[in-house]
PDB file of C-alpha atoms in Angstrom:
ATOM      1  CA  MET A   1     -45.377   9.450 -58.745  1.00 47.00           C
ATOM      2  CA  LYS A   2     -45.937  10.147 -54.986  1.00 47.00           C
ATOM      3  CA  ILE A   3     -41.760   9.697 -54.911  1.00 47.00           C
ATOM      4  CA  ALA A   4     -41.051  12.112 -57.569  1.00 50.00           C
ATOM      5  CA  ALA A   5     -43.480  14.691 -56.409  1.00 54.00           C
ATOM      6  CA  GLN A   6     -41.103  15.541 -53.551  1.00 63.00           C
ATOM      7  CA  TYR A   7     -39.065  17.226 -55.762  1.00 68.00           C
ATOM      8  CA  GLN A   8     -41.215  19.426 -57.766  1.00 70.00           C
ATOM      9  CA  ASP A   9     -41.418  23.004 -57.101  1.00 72.00           C
ATOM     10  CA  ARG A  10     -38.186  22.803 -54.802  1.00 84.00           C
ATOM     11  CA  SER A  11     -35.304  24.342 -55.036  1.00 89.00           C
ATOM     12  CA  PRO A  12     -31.884  22.683 -55.461  1.00 90.00           C
ATOM     13  CA  GLU A  13     -30.572  23.767 -52.197  1.00 91.00           C
ATOM     14  CA  GLU A  14     -33.824  22.410 -50.644  1.00 92.00           C
ATOM     15  CA  ILE A  15     -33.557  19.011 -52.294  1.00 90.00           C
ATOM     16  CA  VAL A  16     -29.886  18.477 -51.062  1.00 87.00           C
ATOM     17  CA  HIS A  17     -30.641  19.874 -47.793  1.00 87.00           C
ATOM     18  CA  ARG A  18     -33.493  17.369 -47.132  1.00 88.00           C
ATOM     19  CA  TYR A  19     -31.386  14.313 -48.715  1.00 82.00           C
ATOM     20  CA  GLN A  20     -28.361  15.384 -46.710  1.00 82.00           C
ATOM     21  CA  LYS A  21     -30.446  15.593 -43.461  1.00 87.00           C
ATOM     22  CA  GLY A  22     -32.015  12.246 -44.019  1.00 83.00           C
ATOM     23  CA  LEU A  23     -28.721  10.981 -44.797  1.00 77.00           C
ATOM     24  CA  ARG A  24     -27.111  12.159 -41.509  1.00 80.00           C
ATOM     25  CA  VAL A  25     -30.167  10.318 -39.503  1.00 82.00           C
ATOM     26  CA  LYS A  26     -29.866   7.122 -41.352  1.00 83.00           C
ATOM     27  CA  GLN A  27     -25.875   7.578 -40.680  1.00 77.00           C
ATOM     28  CA  GLY A  28     -26.484   8.175 -36.814  1.00 83.00           C
ATOM     29  CA  LEU A  29     -28.487   4.772 -36.635  1.00 79.00           C
ATOM     30  CA  LEU A  30     -25.764   2.929 -38.224  1.00 77.00           C
ATOM     31  CA  ILE A  31     -22.969   4.493 -35.955  1.00 81.00           C
ATOM     32  CA  LEU A  32     -25.467   3.637 -33.011  1.00 79.00           C
ATOM     33  CA  LEU A  33     -25.852   0.100 -33.728  1.00 75.00           C
ATOM     34  CA  LEU A  34     -21.965  -0.118 -34.509  1.00 77.00           C
ATOM     35  CA  LEU A  35     -21.298   1.527 -30.952  1.00 76.00           C
ATOM     36  CA  LEU A  36     -23.778  -0.717 -29.321  1.00 72.00           C
ATOM     37  CA  TYR A  37     -22.454  -4.065 -31.126  1.00 67.00           C
ATOM     38  CA  ILE A  38     -18.950  -3.006 -29.813  1.00 70.00           C
ATOM     39  CA  ALA A  39     -20.032  -2.290 -26.206  1.00 68.00           C
ATOM     40  CA  GLY A  40     -21.751  -5.562 -26.429  1.00 66.00           C
ATOM     41  CA  SER A  41     -18.715  -7.692 -27.868  1.00 65.00           C
ATOM     42  CA  ILE A  42     -16.256  -6.036 -24.896  1.00 60.00           C
ATOM     43  CA  GLN A  43     -18.780  -6.765 -22.350  1.00 59.00           C
ATOM     44  CA  GLY A  44     -19.195 -10.175 -23.694  1.00 58.00           C
ATOM     45  CA  ILE A  45     -15.362 -10.591 -23.815  1.00 55.00           C
ATOM     46  CA  TRP A  46     -14.793  -8.742 -20.577  1.00 52.00           C
ATOM     47  CA  TRP A  47     -17.129 -11.051 -18.281  1.00 57.00           C
ATOM     48  CA  ALA A  48     -16.293 -14.137 -20.450  1.00 54.00           C
ATOM     49  CA  ASP A  49     -20.139 -14.497 -21.434  1.00 56.00           C
ATOM     50  CA  ASP A  50     -19.212 -15.007 -25.235  1.00 56.00           C
ATOM     51  CA  GLY A  51     -17.833 -17.921 -26.992  1.00 54.00           C
ATOM     52  CA  LEU A  52     -16.997 -17.955 -30.957  1.00 52.00           C
ATOM     53  CA  ALA A  53     -20.515 -18.772 -31.163  1.00 57.00           C
ATOM     54  CA  GLY A  54     -21.951 -15.917 -29.491  1.00 57.00           C
ATOM     55  CA  VAL A  55     -19.802 -13.475 -31.200  1.00 57.00           C
ATOM     56  CA  LEU A  56     -20.913 -14.889 -34.568  1.00 63.00           C
ATOM     57  CA  LEU A  57     -24.348 -14.510 -33.606  1.00 62.00           C
ATOM     58  CA  LYS A  58     -24.083 -10.913 -32.494  1.00 65.00           C
ATOM     59  CA  THR A  59     -22.170 -10.144 -35.961  1.00 70.00           C
ATOM     60  CA  PHE A  60     -24.930 -11.882 -38.125  1.00 67.00           C
ATOM     61  CA  ILE A  61     -27.844  -9.899 -36.140  1.00 71.00           C
ATOM     62  CA  LEU A  62     -25.558  -6.609 -36.824  1.00 68.00           C
ATOM     63  CA  ILE A  63     -25.479  -7.520 -40.330  1.00 76.00           C
ATOM     64  CA  VAL A  64     -28.912  -7.894 -40.664  1.00 73.00           C
ATOM     65  CA  ILE A  65     -30.123  -4.746 -39.127  1.00 73.00           C
ATOM     66  CA  THR A  66     -27.756  -2.652 -40.776  1.00 74.00           C
ATOM     67  CA  PHE A  67     -28.265  -4.387 -44.339  1.00 74.00           C
ATOM     68  CA  PRO A  68     -31.689  -2.370 -44.612  1.00 77.00           C
ATOM     69  CA  ILE A  69     -30.387   0.857 -43.765  1.00 73.00           C
ATOM     70  CA  ASN A  70     -27.934   0.676 -46.445  1.00 75.00           C
ATOM     71  CA  VAL A  71     -30.239  -0.269 -49.079  1.00 74.00           C
ATOM     72  CA  TRP A  72     -32.144   2.519 -47.858  1.00 74.00           C
ATOM     73  CA  ILE A  73     -29.482   5.119 -48.204  1.00 75.00           C
ATOM     74  CA  SER A  74     -28.598   3.756 -51.655  1.00 78.00           C
ATOM     75  CA  TRP A  75     -32.248   3.859 -52.475  1.00 78.00           C
ATOM     76  CA  ASP A  76     -32.563   7.674 -51.276  1.00 83.00           C
ATOM     77  CA  PHE A  77     -29.587   8.659 -53.587  1.00 82.00           C
ATOM     78  CA  MET A  78     -31.157   6.603 -56.375  1.00 85.00           C
ATOM     79  CA  SER A  79     -34.225   8.422 -56.012  1.00 89.00           C
ATOM     80  CA  LEU A  80     -32.792  11.812 -57.027  1.00 92.00           C
ATOM     81  CA  ASN A  81     -32.346  10.267 -60.480  1.00 93.00           C
ATOM     82  CA  LEU A  82     -36.227  10.584 -60.301  1.00 93.00           C
ATOM     83  CA  ILE A  83     -36.041  14.507 -60.740  1.00 94.00           C
ATOM     84  CA  LEU A  84     -34.383  13.704 -64.419  1.00 94.00           C
ATOM     85  CA  ASP A  85     -36.608  10.432 -65.275  1.00 94.00           C
ATOM     86  CA  GLN A  86     -39.904  11.693 -63.940  1.00 93.00           C
ATOM     87  CA  ASP A  87     -39.866  15.307 -63.610  1.00 93.00           C
ATOM     88  CA  CYS A  88     -38.047  15.741 -67.090  1.00 95.00           C
ATOM     89  CA  ASP A  89     -36.083  18.506 -65.153  1.00 96.00           C
ATOM     90  CA  PRO A  90     -32.352  18.276 -66.268  1.00 97.00           C
ATOM     91  CA  VAL A  91     -31.518  21.684 -64.962  1.00 96.00           C
ATOM     92  CA  THR A  92     -32.387  21.294 -61.367  1.00 96.00           C
ATOM     93  CA  TYR A  93     -30.804  17.753 -61.913  1.00 96.00           C
ATOM     94  CA  VAL A  94     -27.759  19.273 -62.548  1.00 97.00           C
ATOM     95  CA  GLN A  95     -27.475  22.054 -59.725  1.00 96.00           C
ATOM     96  CA  VAL A  96     -28.419  19.355 -57.499  1.00 96.00           C
ATOM     97  CA  MET A  97     -25.722  16.906 -58.393  1.00 95.00           C
ATOM     98  CA  ARG A  98     -22.952  20.085 -58.249  1.00 94.00           C
ATOM     99  CA  LEU A  99     -24.055  20.877 -54.708  1.00 94.00           C
ATOM    100  CA  LEU A 100     -24.039  17.559 -53.522  1.00 92.00           C
ATOM    101  CA  GLY A 101     -20.457  17.069 -55.373  1.00 89.00           C
ATOM    102  CA  LYS A 102     -19.296  19.664 -53.402  1.00 84.00           C
ATOM    103  CA  ARG A 103     -20.139  17.377 -49.999  1.00 76.00           C
ATOM    104  CA  HIS A 104     -19.474  14.037 -51.301  1.00 67.00           C
ATOM    105  CA  ASN A 105     -15.764  12.874 -50.759  1.00 62.00           C
ATOM    106  CA  ARG A 106     -15.665   9.089 -51.116  1.00 67.00           C
ATOM    107  CA  LYS A 107     -14.560   8.628 -54.566  1.00 65.00           C
ATOM    108  CA  ARG A 108     -17.551   6.012 -55.355  1.00 66.00           C
ATOM    109  CA  ASN A 109     -20.157   8.358 -54.517  1.00 81.00           C
ATOM    110  CA  ALA A 110     -18.409  11.354 -56.219  1.00 88.00           C
ATOM    111  CA  LEU A 111     -17.880   9.599 -59.547  1.00 91.00           C
ATOM    112  CA  ALA A 112     -21.388   8.638 -59.677  1.00 92.00           C
ATOM    113  CA  ILE A 113     -22.278  11.994 -58.983  1.00 94.00           C
ATOM    114  CA  ARG A 114     -20.424  13.277 -61.914  1.00 95.00           C
ATOM    115  CA  ILE A 115     -21.863  10.930 -64.241  1.00 96.00           C
ATOM    116  CA  ASN A 116     -25.002  11.976 -63.360  1.00 96.00           C
ATOM    117  CA  GLU A 117     -24.264  15.884 -63.812  1.00 97.00           C
ATOM    118  CA  ALA A 118     -23.327  14.721 -67.396  1.00 98.00           C
ATOM    119  CA  SER A 119     -26.406  12.956 -68.092  1.00 97.00           C
ATOM    120  CA  GLY A 120     -28.275  16.268 -66.720  1.00 97.00           C
ATOM    121  CA  LEU A 121     -26.106  18.297 -68.779  1.00 98.00           C
ATOM    122  CA  MET A 122     -26.771  16.247 -72.118  1.00 98.00           C
ATOM    123  CA  TRP A 123     -30.541  16.386 -71.596  1.00 98.00           C
ATOM    124  CA  SER A 124     -30.298  20.003 -70.940  1.00 97.00           C
ATOM    125  CA  GLY A 125     -29.158  20.556 -74.541  1.00 96.00           C
ATOM    126  CA  ARG A 126     -25.395  21.373 -73.343  1.00 97.00           C
ATOM    127  CA  PHE A 127     -23.984  18.714 -75.333  1.00 97.00           C
ATOM    128  CA  SER A 128     -20.419  19.896 -75.920  1.00 97.00           C
ATOM    129  CA  ASP A 129     -20.120  20.176 -71.993  1.00 98.00           C
ATOM    130  CA  ALA A 130     -21.656  17.086 -71.180  1.00 98.00           C
ATOM    131  CA  LEU A 131     -19.077  15.525 -73.676  1.00 98.00           C
ATOM    132  CA  ALA A 132     -16.117  17.032 -72.373  1.00 98.00           C
ATOM    133  CA  LEU A 133     -16.937  16.199 -68.664  1.00 97.00           C
ATOM    134  CA  ALA A 134     -17.752  12.467 -69.595  1.00 97.00           C
ATOM    135  CA  GLU A 135     -14.564  12.313 -71.749  1.00 97.00           C
ATOM    136  CA  SER A 136     -12.786  13.542 -68.380  1.00 96.00           C
ATOM    137  CA  LEU A 137     -14.365  10.635 -66.253  1.00 95.00           C
ATOM    138  CA  ARG A 138     -12.972   7.424 -68.844  1.00 93.00           C
ATOM    139  CA  GLN A 139      -9.633   7.686 -66.982  1.00 92.00           C
ATOM    140  CA  TYR A 140     -11.470   6.336 -63.346  1.00 91.00           C
ATOM    141  CA  LYS A 141     -12.125   2.437 -62.982  1.00 90.00           C
ATOM    142  CA  MET A 142     -16.001   2.370 -62.116  1.00 90.00           C
ATOM    143  CA  HIS A 143     -18.646  -0.336 -62.106  1.00 90.00           C
ATOM    144  CA  VAL A 144     -20.266  -1.724 -65.331  1.00 93.00           C
ATOM    145  CA  SER A 145     -23.468   0.390 -64.932  1.00 93.00           C
ATOM    146  CA  GLY A 146     -20.824   3.580 -65.019  1.00 94.00           C
ATOM    147  CA  GLN A 147     -19.128   2.337 -68.063  1.00 96.00           C
ATOM    148  CA  LEU A 148     -22.450   1.983 -69.925  1.00 96.00           C
ATOM    149  CA  SER A 149     -24.108   5.141 -68.898  1.00 97.00           C
ATOM    150  CA  LEU A 150     -20.753   6.935 -69.778  1.00 97.00           C
ATOM    151  CA  LEU A 151     -20.923   4.931 -73.569  1.00 97.00           C
ATOM    152  CA  ASN A 152     -24.690   6.148 -73.824  1.00 97.00           C
ATOM    153  CA  ILE A 153     -23.737  10.031 -72.820  1.00 98.00           C
ATOM    154  CA  ARG A 154     -20.662   9.945 -75.447  1.00 98.00           C
ATOM    155  CA  PHE A 155     -22.654   8.471 -78.155  1.00 98.00           C
ATOM    156  CA  ASN A 156     -25.595  10.817 -78.080  1.00 97.00           C
ATOM    157  CA  CYS A 157     -23.660  13.871 -77.635  1.00 98.00           C
ATOM    158  CA  TYR A 158     -21.288  13.184 -80.522  1.00 97.00           C
ATOM    159  CA  LYS A 159     -24.794  12.167 -82.380  1.00 95.00           C
ATOM    160  CA  LYS A 160     -26.133  15.679 -81.522  1.00 95.00           C
ATOM    161  CA  LEU A 161     -22.734  17.388 -82.387  1.00 96.00           C
ATOM    162  CA  GLU A 162     -23.198  15.983 -86.041  1.00 94.00           C
ATOM    163  CA  ASP A 163     -19.809  14.029 -85.256  1.00 96.00           C
ATOM    164  CA  LEU A 164     -20.497  10.517 -86.817  1.00 93.00           C
ATOM    165  CA  GLU A 165     -17.085   9.217 -86.253  1.00 95.00           C
ATOM    166  CA  GLY A 166     -17.021   9.694 -82.820  1.00 96.00           C
ATOM    167  CA  ALA A 167     -20.569   8.177 -82.567  1.00 96.00           C
ATOM    168  CA  MET A 168     -19.192   5.660 -84.464  1.00 96.00           C
ATOM    169  CA  GLN A 169     -16.158   5.019 -82.213  1.00 97.00           C
ATOM    170  CA  VAL A 170     -18.273   4.761 -79.142  1.00 97.00           C
ATOM    171  CA  LYS A 171     -20.459   2.293 -80.775  1.00 97.00           C
ATOM    172  CA  GLN A 172     -17.481   0.125 -81.280  1.00 97.00           C
ATOM    173  CA  GLU A 173     -16.299   0.547 -77.788  1.00 97.00           C
ATOM    174  CA  THR A 174     -19.669  -0.347 -76.762  1.00 97.00           C
ATOM    175  CA  GLU A 175     -19.550  -3.416 -78.622  1.00 96.00           C
ATOM    176  CA  ALA A 176     -16.088  -4.316 -77.267  1.00 96.00           C
ATOM    177  CA  LEU A 177     -17.235  -3.857 -73.832  1.00 96.00           C
ATOM    178  CA  VAL A 178     -20.389  -6.090 -74.181  1.00 95.00           C
ATOM    179  CA  SER A 179     -18.337  -8.783 -75.577  1.00 95.00           C
ATOM    180  CA  THR A 180     -16.760  -9.136 -72.459  1.00 94.00           C
ATOM    181  CA  PHE A 181     -19.847  -9.654 -70.577  1.00 93.00           C
ATOM    182  CA  ARG A 182     -20.651 -13.246 -69.040  1.00 92.00           C
ATOM    183  CA  LYS A 183     -23.329 -12.363 -66.743  1.00 92.00           C
ATOM    184  CA  ALA A 184     -26.796 -13.095 -68.686  1.00 93.00           C
ATOM    185  CA  SER A 185     -28.210  -9.798 -66.862  1.00 92.00           C
ATOM    186  CA  LEU A 186     -25.264  -7.630 -68.258  1.00 92.00           C
ATOM    187  CA  GLN A 187     -25.575  -9.145 -71.619  1.00 93.00           C
ATOM    188  CA  LYS A 188     -29.220  -8.294 -72.147  1.00 93.00           C
ATOM    189  CA  THR A 189     -28.652  -4.543 -70.711  1.00 94.00           C
ATOM    190  CA  GLY A 190     -25.731  -4.302 -73.159  1.00 94.00           C
ATOM    191  CA  GLN A 191     -27.384  -5.300 -75.815  1.00 94.00           C
ATOM    192  CA  GLU A 192     -30.288  -3.157 -75.016  1.00 93.00           C
ATOM    193  CA  LEU A 193     -27.576  -0.270 -75.238  1.00 95.00           C
ATOM    194  CA  GLN A 194     -26.377  -1.551 -78.483  1.00 95.00           C
ATOM    195  CA  ASN A 195     -30.187  -1.215 -79.839  1.00 93.00           C
ATOM    196  CA  ILE A 196     -30.795   2.062 -78.721  1.00 93.00           C
ATOM    197  CA  MET A 197     -27.632   3.173 -80.711  1.00 95.00           C
ATOM    198  CA  ASP A 198     -28.299   1.480 -83.711  1.00 94.00           C
ATOM    199  CA  ALA A 199     -32.332   3.058 -83.656  1.00 93.00           C
ATOM    200  CA  SER A 200     -30.542   6.486 -82.959  1.00 93.00           C
ATOM    201  CA  LEU A 201     -28.200   6.062 -85.965  1.00 93.00           C
ATOM    202  CA  ALA A 202     -31.569   4.742 -88.263  1.00 93.00           C
ATOM    203  CA  LEU A 203     -33.125   7.979 -87.427  1.00 92.00           C
ATOM    204  CA  TRP A 204     -30.077   9.915 -87.875  1.00 91.00           C
ATOM    205  CA  LYS A 205     -29.597   8.687 -91.209  1.00 90.00           C
ATOM    206  CA  GLY A 206     -33.166   9.008 -92.649  1.00 91.00           C
ATOM    207  CA  ASP A 207     -34.152   4.978 -92.397  1.00 94.00           C
ATOM    208  CA  TYR A 208     -37.364   6.003 -90.759  1.00 94.00           C
ATOM    209  CA  GLU A 209     -38.978   2.487 -91.174  1.00 93.00           C
ATOM    210  CA  THR A 210     -36.257   0.746 -89.590  1.00 92.00           C
ATOM    211  CA  PHE A 211     -36.207   3.347 -86.596  1.00 94.00           C
ATOM    212  CA  ARG A 212     -39.970   2.898 -86.076  1.00 92.00           C
ATOM    213  CA  ARG A 213     -40.192  -0.358 -86.027  1.00 90.00           C
ATOM    214  CA  MET A 214     -37.464  -0.554 -83.616  1.00 90.00           C
ATOM    215  CA  GLU A 215     -38.672   2.171 -81.459  1.00 91.00           C
ATOM    216  CA  GLU A 216     -42.160   0.874 -81.328  1.00 85.00           C
ATOM    217  CA  ALA A 217     -41.093  -2.742 -79.919  1.00 84.00           C
ATOM    218  CA  ARG A 218     -39.022  -0.955 -77.283  1.00 88.00           C
ATOM    219  CA  SER A 219     -41.686   2.109 -76.305  1.00 85.00           C
ATOM    220  CA  ALA A 220     -44.105  -0.483 -74.836  1.00 83.00           C
ATOM    221  CA  ARG A 221     -41.540  -1.051 -72.284  1.00 87.00           C
ATOM    222  CA  TYR A 222     -41.099   2.505 -71.020  1.00 91.00           C
ATOM    223  CA  THR A 223     -41.874   3.346 -67.658  1.00 90.00           C
ATOM    224  CA  ALA A 224     -39.843   6.803 -66.984  1.00 94.00           C
ATOM    225  CA  LYS A 225     -41.357   9.646 -68.669  1.00 95.00           C
ATOM    226  CA  LEU A 226     -38.298  10.905 -70.092  1.00 96.00           C
ATOM    227  CA  GLN A 227     -37.788   7.929 -72.015  1.00 95.00           C
ATOM    228  CA  LYS A 228     -41.688   8.232 -73.151  1.00 95.00           C
ATOM    229  CA  VAL A 229     -41.168  12.165 -73.910  1.00 97.00           C
ATOM    230  CA  VAL A 230     -37.902  11.417 -76.082  1.00 96.00           C
ATOM    231  CA  SER A 231     -39.608   8.463 -77.787  1.00 95.00           C
ATOM    232  CA  THR A 232     -42.482  10.665 -78.830  1.00 96.00           C
ATOM    233  CA  MET A 233     -40.027  13.557 -79.921  1.00 96.00           C
ATOM    234  CA  CYS A 234     -38.555  11.027 -82.127  1.00 95.00           C
ATOM    235  CA  LEU A 235     -41.535   9.514 -83.631  1.00 95.00           C
ATOM    236  CA  ALA A 236     -42.544  12.998 -84.509  1.00 95.00           C
ATOM    237  CA  ASP A 237     -39.568  13.317 -86.805  1.00 94.00           C
ATOM    238  CA  VAL A 238     -40.836  10.344 -88.467  1.00 95.00           C
ATOM    239  CA  ASP A 239     -44.357  11.214 -88.843  1.00 95.00           C
ATOM    240  CA  ILE A 240     -42.853  14.825 -90.660  1.00 95.00           C
ATOM    241  CA  ALA A 241     -40.972  12.871 -92.919  1.00 93.00           C
ATOM    242  CA  TRP A 242     -44.029  10.664 -94.094  1.00 94.00           C
ATOM    243  CA  GLY A 243     -46.235  13.383 -94.113  1.00 93.00           C
ATOM    244  CA  GLU A 244     -48.219  12.084 -90.942  1.00 94.00           C
ATOM    245  CA  ILE A 245     -48.603  15.966 -89.818  1.00 94.00           C
ATOM    246  CA  LYS A 246     -51.931  15.271 -87.497  1.00 94.00           C
ATOM    247  CA  ASN A 247     -50.108  12.519 -85.884  1.00 95.00           C
ATOM    248  CA  ALA A 248     -46.788  14.502 -85.636  1.00 96.00           C
ATOM    249  CA  LYS A 249     -48.643  17.648 -84.251  1.00 96.00           C
ATOM    250  CA  THR A 250     -50.296  15.747 -81.329  1.00 97.00           C
ATOM    251  CA  ARG A 251     -46.691  14.257 -80.546  1.00 97.00           C
ATOM    252  CA  LEU A 252     -45.186  17.144 -80.423  1.00 97.00           C
ATOM    253  CA  GLY A 253     -47.975  18.975 -77.996  1.00 97.00           C
ATOM    254  CA  TYR A 254     -47.121  16.082 -75.610  1.00 97.00           C
ATOM    255  CA  VAL A 255     -43.530  16.840 -75.597  1.00 98.00           C
ATOM    256  CA  ILE A 256     -43.943  20.649 -74.840  1.00 97.00           C
ATOM    257  CA  GLN A 257     -46.615  19.838 -72.110  1.00 97.00           C
ATOM    258  CA  GLU A 258     -44.406  17.368 -70.283  1.00 96.00           C
ATOM    259  CA  GLY A 259     -40.890  17.736 -71.405  1.00 96.00           C
ATOM    260  CA  GLY A 260     -40.188  20.198 -68.549  1.00 96.00           C
ATOM    261  CA  THR A 261     -36.479  21.674 -69.250  1.00 96.00           C
ATOM    262  CA  LEU A 262     -35.436  18.876 -71.439  1.00 97.00           C
ATOM    263  CA  TYR A 263     -33.712  20.410 -74.557  1.00 97.00           C
ATOM    264  CA  VAL A 264     -36.599  18.853 -76.726  1.00 97.00           C
ATOM    265  CA  VAL A 265     -39.001  20.849 -75.934  1.00 97.00           C
ATOM    266  CA  GLU A 266     -37.499  23.886 -77.727  1.00 96.00           C
ATOM    267  CA  GLU A 267     -37.098  21.589 -80.698  1.00 96.00           C
ATOM    268  CA  ALA A 268     -40.605  20.647 -80.220  1.00 97.00           C
ATOM    269  CA  ARG A 269     -41.718  24.292 -80.259  1.00 97.00           C
ATOM    270  CA  ARG A 270     -39.945  25.173 -83.266  1.00 96.00           C
ATOM    271  CA  MET A 271     -41.104  22.470 -85.258  1.00 96.00           C
ATOM    272  CA  LEU A 272     -44.628  22.738 -84.128  1.00 96.00           C
ATOM    273  CA  ALA A 273     -44.555  26.608 -85.183  1.00 95.00           C
ATOM    274  CA  GLY A 274     -42.984  25.601 -88.229  1.00 94.00           C
ATOM    275  CA  LEU A 275     -45.854  23.074 -89.179  1.00 93.00           C
ATOM    276  CA  VAL A 276     -48.386  25.632 -88.352  1.00 89.00           C
ATOM    277  CA  GLN A 277     -46.828  28.342 -90.601  1.00 88.00           C
ATOM    278  CA  LYS A 278     -46.505  25.803 -93.556  1.00 85.00           C
ATOM    279  CA  GLU A 279     -50.268  25.055 -92.927  1.00 80.00           C
ATOM    280  CA  GLN A 280     -51.003  28.857 -92.994  1.00 82.00           C
ATOM    281  CA  ASP A 281     -48.802  29.354 -95.915  1.00 73.00           C
ATOM    282  CA  GLY A 282     -50.445  26.758 -97.832  1.00 72.00           C
ATOM    283  CA  ARG A 283     -54.344  28.046 -97.011  1.00 75.00           C
ATOM    284  CA  ASN A 284     -53.375  31.357 -98.250  1.00 72.00           C
ATOM    285  CA  ALA A 285     -51.455  30.689-101.517  1.00 62.00           C
TER     286      ALA A 285
END
């Protein structure tokens, strides 16, 4: 993706500098527009040129002009997720979020940055650190998307740390939260997270048929490279369990080539080396 390419081969410091530079420009535009609005309003009041209709019109124009700039600012922040989602580089992603965390004082922004950092730690394979951070953030009030992100991080970390009790507790918390949703869009998002948890538990417990059926149904909708790499890694596990070694080797090769700094890359290398060694042992026997 063209947008993701802007972060490739750049240091975390360069990425944050570029982001902050663009943010200052957009914030400057907002301040300039606000000053122009205030000056125009004062002039209108002073000369008695503006009635209520005039003030409302100017306010409406200000909102119309500033809205796309605010959206632009939000998009720039969200585009940083491409470092993880498309570049598959959680190591750089964590460093970027930590640098941003030192510069953002607004509680809402700081909370989003910390959740992103926890996600990056998880995909780096630092499950204990990610879990500790995610658990510490539960005390704060946050938007539903933040709550679902934390539940997903905690569930995955408990599972990777082989804490079935912890994973099941998070699954129950997810079900309880989703049951309170009234909007159809939120219900759909919550159900998708529950389906992901169910599929993950099926793989963990060795129910490969159920996992493959659920994963193949979802994978057609994947757009992020991160999703595709992780899905491919999981399906390679199934291939190995079912003796489909050729398919497994192809999938593992894809994970190694496209997985960047995701923790699954090292797992894929280890698994592929094991398969190759097993084949050599079979030929030498």
